Coordinates of C-alpha atoms and ligand atoms in Angstrom, one line a residue:
X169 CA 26.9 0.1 14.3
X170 CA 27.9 -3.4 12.8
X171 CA 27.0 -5.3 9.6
X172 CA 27.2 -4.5 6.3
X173 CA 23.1 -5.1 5.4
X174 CA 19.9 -4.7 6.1
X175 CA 17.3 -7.3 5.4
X176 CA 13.8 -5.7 4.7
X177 CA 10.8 -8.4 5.6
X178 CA 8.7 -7.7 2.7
X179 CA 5.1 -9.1 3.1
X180 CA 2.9 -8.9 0.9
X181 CA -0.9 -10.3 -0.3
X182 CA 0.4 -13.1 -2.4
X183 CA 4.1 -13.8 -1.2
X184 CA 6.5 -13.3 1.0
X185 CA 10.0 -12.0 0.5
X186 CA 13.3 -10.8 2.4
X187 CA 15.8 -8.5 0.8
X188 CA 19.1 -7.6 1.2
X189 CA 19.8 -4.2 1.0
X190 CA 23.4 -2.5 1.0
X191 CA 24.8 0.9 2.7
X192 CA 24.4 2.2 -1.2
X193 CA 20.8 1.4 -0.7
X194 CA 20.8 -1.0 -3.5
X195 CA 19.0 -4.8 -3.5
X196 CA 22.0 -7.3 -3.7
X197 CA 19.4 -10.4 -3.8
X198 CA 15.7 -11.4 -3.0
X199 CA 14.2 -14.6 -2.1
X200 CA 10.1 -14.8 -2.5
X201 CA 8.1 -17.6 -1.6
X202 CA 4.2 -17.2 -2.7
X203 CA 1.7 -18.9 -0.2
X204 CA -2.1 -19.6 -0.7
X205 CA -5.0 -17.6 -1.1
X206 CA -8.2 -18.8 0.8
X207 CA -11.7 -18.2 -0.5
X208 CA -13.9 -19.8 1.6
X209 CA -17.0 -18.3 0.2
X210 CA -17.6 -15.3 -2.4
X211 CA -16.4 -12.3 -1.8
X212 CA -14.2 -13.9 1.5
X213 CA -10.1 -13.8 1.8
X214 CA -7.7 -15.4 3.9
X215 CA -4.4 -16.2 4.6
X216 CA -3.3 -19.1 6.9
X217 CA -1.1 -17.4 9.4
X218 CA 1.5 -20.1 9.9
X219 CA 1.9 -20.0 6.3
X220 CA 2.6 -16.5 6.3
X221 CA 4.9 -16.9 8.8
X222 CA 7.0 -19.9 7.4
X223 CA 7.0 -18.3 3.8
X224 CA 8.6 -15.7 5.7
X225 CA 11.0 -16.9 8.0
X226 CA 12.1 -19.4 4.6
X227 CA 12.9 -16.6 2.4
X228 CA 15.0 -15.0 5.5
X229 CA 16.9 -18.1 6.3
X230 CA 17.2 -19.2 2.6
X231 CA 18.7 -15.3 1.7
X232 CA 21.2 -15.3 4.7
X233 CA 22.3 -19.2 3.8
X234 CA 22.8 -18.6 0.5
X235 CA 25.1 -15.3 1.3
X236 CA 26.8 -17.3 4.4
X237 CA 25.7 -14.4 6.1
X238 CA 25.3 -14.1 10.1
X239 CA 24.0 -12.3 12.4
X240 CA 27.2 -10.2 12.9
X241 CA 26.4 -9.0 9.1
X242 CA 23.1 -8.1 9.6
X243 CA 22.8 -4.5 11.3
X244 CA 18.9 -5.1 11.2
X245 CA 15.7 -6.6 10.0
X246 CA 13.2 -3.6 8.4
X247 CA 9.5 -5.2 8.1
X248 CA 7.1 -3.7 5.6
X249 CA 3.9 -5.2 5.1
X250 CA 0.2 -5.9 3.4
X251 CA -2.1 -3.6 5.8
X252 CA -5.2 -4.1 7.5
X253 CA -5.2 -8.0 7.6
X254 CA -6.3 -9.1 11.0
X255 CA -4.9 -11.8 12.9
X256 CA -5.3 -12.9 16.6
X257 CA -3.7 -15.1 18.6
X258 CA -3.0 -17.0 21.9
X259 CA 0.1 -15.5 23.2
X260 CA 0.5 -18.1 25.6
X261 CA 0.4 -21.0 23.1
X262 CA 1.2 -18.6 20.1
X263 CA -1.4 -20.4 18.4
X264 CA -3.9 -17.9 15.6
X265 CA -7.3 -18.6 16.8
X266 CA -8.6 -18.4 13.0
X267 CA -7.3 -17.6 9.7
X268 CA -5.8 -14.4 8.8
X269 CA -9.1 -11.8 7.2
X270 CA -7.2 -10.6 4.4
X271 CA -7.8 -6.9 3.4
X272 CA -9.2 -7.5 0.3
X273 CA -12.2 -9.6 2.6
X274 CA -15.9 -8.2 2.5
X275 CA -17.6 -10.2 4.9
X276 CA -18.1 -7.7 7.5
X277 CA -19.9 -5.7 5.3
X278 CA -23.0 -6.5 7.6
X279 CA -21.2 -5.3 10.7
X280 CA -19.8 -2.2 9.1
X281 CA -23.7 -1.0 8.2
X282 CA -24.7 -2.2 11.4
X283 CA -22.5 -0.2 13.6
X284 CA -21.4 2.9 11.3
X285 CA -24.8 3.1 9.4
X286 CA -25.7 6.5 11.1
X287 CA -23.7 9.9 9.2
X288 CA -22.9 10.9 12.8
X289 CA -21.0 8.1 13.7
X290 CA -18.8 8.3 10.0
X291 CA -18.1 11.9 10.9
X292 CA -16.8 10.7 14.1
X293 CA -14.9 7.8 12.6
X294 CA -13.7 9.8 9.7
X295 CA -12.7 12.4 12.5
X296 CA -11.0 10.5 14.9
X297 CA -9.1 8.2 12.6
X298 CA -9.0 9.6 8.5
X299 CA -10.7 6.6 7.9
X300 CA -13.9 6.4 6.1
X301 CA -15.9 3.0 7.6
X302 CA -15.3 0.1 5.2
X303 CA -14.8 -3.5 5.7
X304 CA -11.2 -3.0 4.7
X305 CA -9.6 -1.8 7.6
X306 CA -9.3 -3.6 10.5
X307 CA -11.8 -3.1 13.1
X308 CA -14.8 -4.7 12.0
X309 CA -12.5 -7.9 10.9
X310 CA -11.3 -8.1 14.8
X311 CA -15.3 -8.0 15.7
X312 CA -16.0 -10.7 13.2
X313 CA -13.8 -12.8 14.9
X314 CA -14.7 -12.4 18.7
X315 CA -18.4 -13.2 17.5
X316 CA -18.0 -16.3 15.2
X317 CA -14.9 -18.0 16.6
X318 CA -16.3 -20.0 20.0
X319 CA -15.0 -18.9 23.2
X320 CA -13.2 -16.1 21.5
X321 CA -15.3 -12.9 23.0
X322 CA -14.6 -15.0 26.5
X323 CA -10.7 -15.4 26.0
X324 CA -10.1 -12.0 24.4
X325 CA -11.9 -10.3 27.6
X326 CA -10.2 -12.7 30.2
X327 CA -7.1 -10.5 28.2
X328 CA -6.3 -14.2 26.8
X329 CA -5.9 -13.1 23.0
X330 CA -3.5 -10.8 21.4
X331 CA -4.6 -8.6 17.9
X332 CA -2.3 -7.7 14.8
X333 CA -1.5 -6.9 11.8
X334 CA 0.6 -9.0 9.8
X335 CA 3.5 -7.1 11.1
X336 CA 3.1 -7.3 14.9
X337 CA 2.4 -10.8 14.3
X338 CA 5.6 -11.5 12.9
X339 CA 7.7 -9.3 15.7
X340 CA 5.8 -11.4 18.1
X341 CA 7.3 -14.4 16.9
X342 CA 10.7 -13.4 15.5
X343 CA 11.1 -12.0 19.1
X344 CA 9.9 -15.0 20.9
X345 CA 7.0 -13.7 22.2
X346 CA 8.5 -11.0 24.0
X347 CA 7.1 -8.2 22.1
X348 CA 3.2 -7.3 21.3
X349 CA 3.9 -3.9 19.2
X350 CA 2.9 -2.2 15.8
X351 CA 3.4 0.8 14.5
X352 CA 1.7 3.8 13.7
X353 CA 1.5 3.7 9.6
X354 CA -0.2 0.2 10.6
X355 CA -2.7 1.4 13.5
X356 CA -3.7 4.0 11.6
X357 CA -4.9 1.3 9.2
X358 CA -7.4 -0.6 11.9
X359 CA -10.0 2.0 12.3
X360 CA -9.4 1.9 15.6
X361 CA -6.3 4.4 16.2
X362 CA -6.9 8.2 16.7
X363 CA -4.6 9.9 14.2
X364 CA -4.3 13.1 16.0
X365 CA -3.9 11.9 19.9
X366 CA -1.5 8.9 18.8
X367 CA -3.4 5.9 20.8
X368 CA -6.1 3.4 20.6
X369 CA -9.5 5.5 20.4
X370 CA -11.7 4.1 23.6
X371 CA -14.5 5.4 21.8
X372 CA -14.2 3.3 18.9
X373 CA -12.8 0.0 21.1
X374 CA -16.4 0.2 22.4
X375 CA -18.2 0.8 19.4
X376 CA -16.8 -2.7 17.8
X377 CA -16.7 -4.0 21.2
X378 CA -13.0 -4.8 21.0
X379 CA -11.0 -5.1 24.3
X380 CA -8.3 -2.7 24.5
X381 CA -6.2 -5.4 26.3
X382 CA -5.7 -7.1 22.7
X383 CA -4.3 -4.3 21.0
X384 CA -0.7 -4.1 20.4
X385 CA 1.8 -1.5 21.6
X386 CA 2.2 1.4 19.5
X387 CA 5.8 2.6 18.4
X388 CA 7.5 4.5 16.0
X389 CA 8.0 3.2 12.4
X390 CA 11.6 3.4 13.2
X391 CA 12.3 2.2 16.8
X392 CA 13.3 -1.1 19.0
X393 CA 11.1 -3.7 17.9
X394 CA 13.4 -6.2 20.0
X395 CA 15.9 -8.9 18.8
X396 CA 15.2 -12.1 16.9
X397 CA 15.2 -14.7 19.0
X398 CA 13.3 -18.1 17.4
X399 CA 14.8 -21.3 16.2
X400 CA 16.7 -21.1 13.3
X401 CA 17.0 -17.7 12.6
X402 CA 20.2 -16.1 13.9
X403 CA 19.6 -14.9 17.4
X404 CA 20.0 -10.9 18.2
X405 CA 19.2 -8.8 15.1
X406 CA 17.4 -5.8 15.7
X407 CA 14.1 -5.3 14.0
X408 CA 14.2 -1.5 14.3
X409 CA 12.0 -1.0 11.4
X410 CA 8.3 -1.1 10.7
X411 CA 5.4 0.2 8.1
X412 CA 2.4 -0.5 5.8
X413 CA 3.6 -1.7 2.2
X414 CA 2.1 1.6 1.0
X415 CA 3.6 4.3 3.6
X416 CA 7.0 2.2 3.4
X417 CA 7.3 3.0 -0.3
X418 CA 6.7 6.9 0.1
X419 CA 9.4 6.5 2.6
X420 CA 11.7 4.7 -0.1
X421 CA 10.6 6.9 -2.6
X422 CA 12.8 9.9 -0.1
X423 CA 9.1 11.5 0.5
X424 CA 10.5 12.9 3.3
X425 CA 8.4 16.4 3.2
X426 CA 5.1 18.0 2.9
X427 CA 4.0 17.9 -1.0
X428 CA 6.1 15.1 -2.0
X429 CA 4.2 12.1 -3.7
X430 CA 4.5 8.5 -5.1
X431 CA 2.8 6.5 -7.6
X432 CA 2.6 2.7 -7.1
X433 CA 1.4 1.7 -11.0
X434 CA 1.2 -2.0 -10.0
X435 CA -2.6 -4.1 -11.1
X436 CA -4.3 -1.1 -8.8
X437 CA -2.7 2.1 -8.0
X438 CA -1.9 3.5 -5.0
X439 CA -0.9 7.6 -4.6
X440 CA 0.2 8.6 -2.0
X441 CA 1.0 12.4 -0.9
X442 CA 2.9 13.3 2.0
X443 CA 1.0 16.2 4.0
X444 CA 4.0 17.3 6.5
X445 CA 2.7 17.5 10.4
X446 CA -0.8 18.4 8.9
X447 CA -3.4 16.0 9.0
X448 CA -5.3 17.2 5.7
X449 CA -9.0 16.6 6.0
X450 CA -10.3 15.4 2.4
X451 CA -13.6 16.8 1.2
X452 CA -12.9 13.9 -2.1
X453 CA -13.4 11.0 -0.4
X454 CA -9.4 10.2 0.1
X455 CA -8.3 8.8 2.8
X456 CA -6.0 10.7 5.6
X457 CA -3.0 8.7 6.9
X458 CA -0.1 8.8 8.9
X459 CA 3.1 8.7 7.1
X460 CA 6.3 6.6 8.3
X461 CA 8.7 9.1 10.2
X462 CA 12.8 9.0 10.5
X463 CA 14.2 8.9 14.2
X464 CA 13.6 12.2 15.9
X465 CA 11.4 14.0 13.7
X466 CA 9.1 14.7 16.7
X467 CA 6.4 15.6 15.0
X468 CA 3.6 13.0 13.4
X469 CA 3.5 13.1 9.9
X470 CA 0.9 12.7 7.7
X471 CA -0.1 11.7 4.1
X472 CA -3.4 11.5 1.9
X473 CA -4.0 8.4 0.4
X474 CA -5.9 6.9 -3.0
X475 CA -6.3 4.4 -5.2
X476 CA -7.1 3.4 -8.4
X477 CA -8.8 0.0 -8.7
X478 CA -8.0 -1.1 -12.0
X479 CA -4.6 0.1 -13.0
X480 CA -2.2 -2.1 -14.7
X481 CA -4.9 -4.1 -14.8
X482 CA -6.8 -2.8 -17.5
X483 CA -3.4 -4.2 -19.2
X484 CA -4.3 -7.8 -18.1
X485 CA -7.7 -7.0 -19.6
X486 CA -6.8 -5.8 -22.9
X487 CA -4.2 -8.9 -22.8
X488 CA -6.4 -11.5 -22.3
X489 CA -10.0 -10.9 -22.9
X490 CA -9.4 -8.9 -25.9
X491 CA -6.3 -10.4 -27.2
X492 CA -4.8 -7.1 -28.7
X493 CA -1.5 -7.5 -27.0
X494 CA 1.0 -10.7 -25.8
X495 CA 2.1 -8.9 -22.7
X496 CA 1.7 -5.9 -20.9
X497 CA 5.0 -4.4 -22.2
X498 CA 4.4 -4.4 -25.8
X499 CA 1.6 -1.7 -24.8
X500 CA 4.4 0.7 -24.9
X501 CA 5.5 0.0 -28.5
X502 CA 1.5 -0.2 -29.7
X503 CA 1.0 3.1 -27.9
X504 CA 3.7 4.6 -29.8
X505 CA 2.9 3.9 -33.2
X506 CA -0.1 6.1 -33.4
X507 CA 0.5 10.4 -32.2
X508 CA -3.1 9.8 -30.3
X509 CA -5.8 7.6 -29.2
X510 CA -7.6 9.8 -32.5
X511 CA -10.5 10.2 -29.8
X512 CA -10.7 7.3 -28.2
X513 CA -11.4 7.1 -24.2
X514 CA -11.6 3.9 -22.2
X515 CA -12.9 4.8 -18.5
X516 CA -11.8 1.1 -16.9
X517 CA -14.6 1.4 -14.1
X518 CA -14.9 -2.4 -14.4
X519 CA -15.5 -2.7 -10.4
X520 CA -17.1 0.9 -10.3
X521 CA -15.0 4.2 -9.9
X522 CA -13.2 5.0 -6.6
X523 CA -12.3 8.3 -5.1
X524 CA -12.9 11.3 -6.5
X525 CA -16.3 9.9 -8.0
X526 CA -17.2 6.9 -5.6
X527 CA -19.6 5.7 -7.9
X528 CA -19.6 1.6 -6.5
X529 CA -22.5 1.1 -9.5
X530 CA -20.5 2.4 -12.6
X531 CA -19.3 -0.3 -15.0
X532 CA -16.2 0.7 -17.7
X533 CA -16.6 2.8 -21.4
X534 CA -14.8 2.9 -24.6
X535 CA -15.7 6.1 -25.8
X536 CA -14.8 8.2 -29.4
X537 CA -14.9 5.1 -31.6
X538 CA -14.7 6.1 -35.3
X539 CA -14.4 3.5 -38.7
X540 CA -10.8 4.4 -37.9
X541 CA -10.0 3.2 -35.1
X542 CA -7.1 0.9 -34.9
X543 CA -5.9 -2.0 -32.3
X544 CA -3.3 1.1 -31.5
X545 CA -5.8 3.3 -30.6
X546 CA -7.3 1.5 -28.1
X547 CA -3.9 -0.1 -26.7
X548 CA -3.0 3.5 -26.5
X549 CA -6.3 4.7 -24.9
X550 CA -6.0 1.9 -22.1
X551 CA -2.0 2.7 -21.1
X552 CA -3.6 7.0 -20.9
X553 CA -6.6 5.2 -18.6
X554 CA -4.2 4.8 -15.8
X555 CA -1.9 8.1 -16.0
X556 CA -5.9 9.5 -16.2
X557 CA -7.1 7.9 -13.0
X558 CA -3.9 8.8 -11.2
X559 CA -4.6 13.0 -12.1
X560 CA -7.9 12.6 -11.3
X561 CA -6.7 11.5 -8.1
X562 CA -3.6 13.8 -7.9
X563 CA -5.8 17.0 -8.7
X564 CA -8.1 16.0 -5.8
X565 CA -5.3 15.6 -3.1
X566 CA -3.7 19.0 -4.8
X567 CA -7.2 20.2 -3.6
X568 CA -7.2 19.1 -0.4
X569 CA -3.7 19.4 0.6
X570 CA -4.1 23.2 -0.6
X571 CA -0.3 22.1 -2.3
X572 CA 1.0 21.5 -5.3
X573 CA 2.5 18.2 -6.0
X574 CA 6.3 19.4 -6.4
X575 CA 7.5 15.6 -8.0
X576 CA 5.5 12.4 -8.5
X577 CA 7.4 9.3 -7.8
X578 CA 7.0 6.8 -9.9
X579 CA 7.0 3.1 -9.4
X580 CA 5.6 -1.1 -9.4
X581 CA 5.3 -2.9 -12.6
X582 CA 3.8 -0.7 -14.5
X583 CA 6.0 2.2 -13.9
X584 CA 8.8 0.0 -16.6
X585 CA 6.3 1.8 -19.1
X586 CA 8.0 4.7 -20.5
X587 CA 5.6 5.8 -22.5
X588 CA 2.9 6.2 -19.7
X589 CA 5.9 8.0 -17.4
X590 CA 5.6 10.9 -20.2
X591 CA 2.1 10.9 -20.5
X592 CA 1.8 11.3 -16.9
X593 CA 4.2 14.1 -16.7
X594 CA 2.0 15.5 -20.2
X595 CA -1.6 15.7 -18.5
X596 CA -0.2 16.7 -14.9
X597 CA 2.4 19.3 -15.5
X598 CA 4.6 18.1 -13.2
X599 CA 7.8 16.3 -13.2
X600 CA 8.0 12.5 -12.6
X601 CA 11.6 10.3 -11.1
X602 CA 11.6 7.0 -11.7
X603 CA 14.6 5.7 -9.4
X604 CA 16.4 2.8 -10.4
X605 CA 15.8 0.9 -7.8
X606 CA 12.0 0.6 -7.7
X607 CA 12.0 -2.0 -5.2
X608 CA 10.4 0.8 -3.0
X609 CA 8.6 -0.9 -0.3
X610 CA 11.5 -3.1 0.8
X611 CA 13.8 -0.3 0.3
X612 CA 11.4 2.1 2.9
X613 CA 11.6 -0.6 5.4
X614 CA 15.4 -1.1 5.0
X615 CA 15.9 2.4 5.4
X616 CA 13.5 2.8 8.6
X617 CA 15.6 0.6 10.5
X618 CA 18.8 1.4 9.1
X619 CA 18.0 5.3 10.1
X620 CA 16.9 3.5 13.5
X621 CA 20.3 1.7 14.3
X622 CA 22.6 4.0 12.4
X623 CA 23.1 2.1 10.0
X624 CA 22.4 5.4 8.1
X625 CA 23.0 8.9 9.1
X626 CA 19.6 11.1 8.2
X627 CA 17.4 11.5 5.6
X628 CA 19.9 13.3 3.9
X629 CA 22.0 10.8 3.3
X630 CA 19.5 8.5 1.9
X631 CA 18.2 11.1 -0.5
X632 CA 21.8 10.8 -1.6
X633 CA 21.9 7.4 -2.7
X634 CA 19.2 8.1 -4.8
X635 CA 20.9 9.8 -8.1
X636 CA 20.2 7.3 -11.0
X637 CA 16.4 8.4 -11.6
X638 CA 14.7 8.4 -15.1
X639 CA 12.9 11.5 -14.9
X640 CA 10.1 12.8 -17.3
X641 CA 9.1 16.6 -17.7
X642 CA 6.3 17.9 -19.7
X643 CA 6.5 17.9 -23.2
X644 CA 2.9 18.2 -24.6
X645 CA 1.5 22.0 -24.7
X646 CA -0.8 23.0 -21.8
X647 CA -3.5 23.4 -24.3
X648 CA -3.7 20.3 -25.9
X649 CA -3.3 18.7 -22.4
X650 CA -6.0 20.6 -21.3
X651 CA -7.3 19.4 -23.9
X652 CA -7.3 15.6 -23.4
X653 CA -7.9 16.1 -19.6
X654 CA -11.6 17.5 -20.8
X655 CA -12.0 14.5 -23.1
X656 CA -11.1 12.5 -20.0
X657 CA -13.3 14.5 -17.9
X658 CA -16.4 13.6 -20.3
X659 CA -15.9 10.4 -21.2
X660 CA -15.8 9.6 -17.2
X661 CA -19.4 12.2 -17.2
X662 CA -20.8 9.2 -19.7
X663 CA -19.7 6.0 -17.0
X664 CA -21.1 7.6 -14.4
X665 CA -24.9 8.6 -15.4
Ligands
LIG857 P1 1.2 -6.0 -8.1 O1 2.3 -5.8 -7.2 O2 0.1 -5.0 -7.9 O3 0.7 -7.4 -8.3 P2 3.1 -5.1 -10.1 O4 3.7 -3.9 -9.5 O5 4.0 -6.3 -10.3 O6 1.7 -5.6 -9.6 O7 2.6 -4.6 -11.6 C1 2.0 -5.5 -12.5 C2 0.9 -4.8 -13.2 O8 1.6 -3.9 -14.1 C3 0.1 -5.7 -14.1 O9 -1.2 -5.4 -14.0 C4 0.6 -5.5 -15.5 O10 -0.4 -5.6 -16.5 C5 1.1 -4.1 -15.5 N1 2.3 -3.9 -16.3 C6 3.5 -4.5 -16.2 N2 4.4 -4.1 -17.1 C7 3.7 -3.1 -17.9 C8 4.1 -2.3 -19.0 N3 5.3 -2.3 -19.5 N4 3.1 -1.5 -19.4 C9 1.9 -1.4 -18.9 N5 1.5 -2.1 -17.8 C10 2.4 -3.0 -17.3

């Protein structure tokens, strides 16, 4: 092993970034560069890929200039990345063929209802790959593609065009077009990959009427990926290290075993709940994914996945179309200055409610207003709305884990909020770390590839580093949490009639 870092590719939906990550695991510096958002038409996202791609490769260069670092420093390059976002390309000119269909795209909506209209055919999708069929995920985005781009269906079955996320897009590059790979916390992302045999599902290849000679390579999250090798970055760092944004922060949040969980509060929230070698089948409409694994686990892991669509968001909300607040983190000091919301519920279903309730339809509530009711109140009511959301969601993957969550892991931008930390901990009865470092997603990819070259030992070791968490145990009684959880429970019984 040589180098004294590890660089973590960080890409996400609105920037890119690199990191530099120590042996103690902690972030010496960061350089982001944003790039644009597309919107074609309503309801339509995309990224340009070259822009991705230069945002990223900037931020790398810029970090390793500005550290007069080489490649001799660098033990390796850990990508982590925004998921489902579909790309294809021309390997043989290396040129993208269209914009990049960003996750948060709904075109294929039409496709999706087309093809996996029938409940037979979302067992068998749901089956085969965790997956329940929505425009999200990657599949129908790859068939939108072949049909609207002209000559596309032609090149990609001539085996002319090469698929990816945005990670195997950027290995294909930084390794000069010598590698065509992904990984499996990304595949299982396309609703294309079958969890439970490891590979590209035929099947499901057919049903979108995607050629299989497009897909990349699967490998492990922490593997060879193959050596940089394009102009201007230093030649011959390893990128041994690669996973979805969301699975690369369980990973940095040391979710290394079965009942271990993370929180991402950021404008949505994402939970995540690590399910050991057990595939956990959710009867709540969650999602069933496949965890990031250290070297030599030899096992696939597993974790169930939900979200929360408006988290910190409803802090945006309160911020700026109500005016009650001048940033999100005087929330913390309103919330305090009143013992309770004295009644008060807001259910922030301003897009509908997600998982457990999947009610598209619903629109928000701001329940248990009295004469008395105070700008505190409602602050107060809107920071509980997300630590409700999240044990809503919690209590349904407890249910269909058949585990208790041991720990919640806590972190993204709204995690800074103390207050909501012990609120969580209040309603869930269970304790929740807030590492220092909540730079998670980087960190997961940093540690994926340091595990990979040796960079670090084991798991072990990198549970090690992590000793400076903030951690919040319940202090409310059971029964007056109970309590609030009921209130919760009928206030969300009135948003969903
Ligand atoms: P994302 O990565 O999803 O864009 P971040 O992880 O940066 O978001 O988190 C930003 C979100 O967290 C915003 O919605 C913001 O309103 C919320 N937020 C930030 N700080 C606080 C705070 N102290 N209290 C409550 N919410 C906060």
């Amino acid at each position: 092993m040589s180098g004294q870092y590890v660089v973590a590719l960080d890409q996400g939906t609105t920037s890119s970034r690199a990191v530099l990550i120590d042996h103690q695991g902690r972030m010496v510096d960061f350089v982001q560069r944003p790039f644009q958002q597309i919107y074609p038409q309503p309801g339509w996202v995309e990224h340009n890929p070259q822009e991705i791609l230069f945002s990223q490769l900037g931020s790398l260069t810029e970090l390793l200039a500005r550290h007069n670092l080489t490649e001799r420093q660098i033990a390796a390059i850990g990508i982590d990345n925004q998921r489902e976002t579909t790309i294809v390309w021309d390997p043989s000119t290396g040129q993208p063929i269209a914009n990049a269909i960003v996750w948060q795209c709904r075109r294929t909506e039409p496709i999706i209802n087309e093809l996996c209209g029938t409940p037979d055919v979302r067992r068998r999708i749901q089956e085969k790959t965790g997956l329940l069929p929505d425009p999200y995920f990657s599949a129908s985005k790859i068939r939108w593609l072949l049909d609207n781009v002209p000559g596309a269906r032609e090149r990609a079955e001539a085996g002319e065009l090469y698929f990816g996320t945005v990670d195997s897009y950027l290995i294909w590059v930084l390794t000069g077009g010598m590698v065509h790979a992904t990984d499996p916390t990304n595949a299982s992302r396309t609703m294309l990959y079958n969890i439970h045999q490891m590979c590209w599902d035929q099947e499901l290849l057919d049903l979108f009427g995607i050629p299989a000679s497009m897909m990349p390579e699967v490998r492990p999250s922490a593997s060879p990926f193959g050596e940089t090798s394009y102009p201007g970055v230093p030649a011959g760092i390893p990128i041994c290290g690669v996973a979805g944004d969301q699975q690369a922060a369980l990973f940095g949040q040391c979710c290394f075993r079965a009942g271990q969980a993370k929180n991402t509060y950021g404008t949505g929230c994402f939970l995540l709940m690590h399910t050991g070698d057990k595939p956990a089948r959710s009867t709540h409409e969650l999602v069933t994914t496949i965890a990031a694994s250290a070297p030599g686990v030899g096992h696939t892991e597993y974790a169930l996945e939900g979200s929360v669509f408006v988290g910190g968001a409803v802090m945006q909300w309160i911020r700026d179309e109500l005016g009650l607040i001048h940033s999100a983190a005087e929330s913390e000091m309103l919330a305090e200055c009143v013992p309770d919301t004295g009644g008060v519920y807001i259910v922030p279903a301003f897009t509908g409610m997600g998982a457990p309730y999947w009610k598209p339809n619903a629109r928000g509530t701001i329940t248990g207003i009295t004469r008395g009711t105070n700008r505190s109140h409602i602050v107060r009511a809107a920071v509980e709305s997300m630590a409700y959301q999240v044990a809503d969601l919690a209590h349904a993957m407890e249910a269909d884990a058949g585990k208790r969550m041991e720990v919640l892991n806590a972190d993204g931008g709204a995690a800074q909020n103390r207050f909501l930390l012990q609120f969580q901990s209040d309603i869930l009865r269970c304790q929740i770390h807030r590492p220092l470092n909540t730079e998670t997603t980087a960190l997961g990819a940093a540690y994926l590839a340091g595990l990979a070259c040796g960079f670090w030992e084991d798991t072990g070791e990198l549970s090690e580093l992590r000793t400076k968490d903030l951690v919040f145990t319940p202090q409310m009684s059971e029964d007056r949490a109970n309590a609030l959880m009921a209130g919760w429970a009928d206030a969300v019984r009135r948003t969903i009639l």
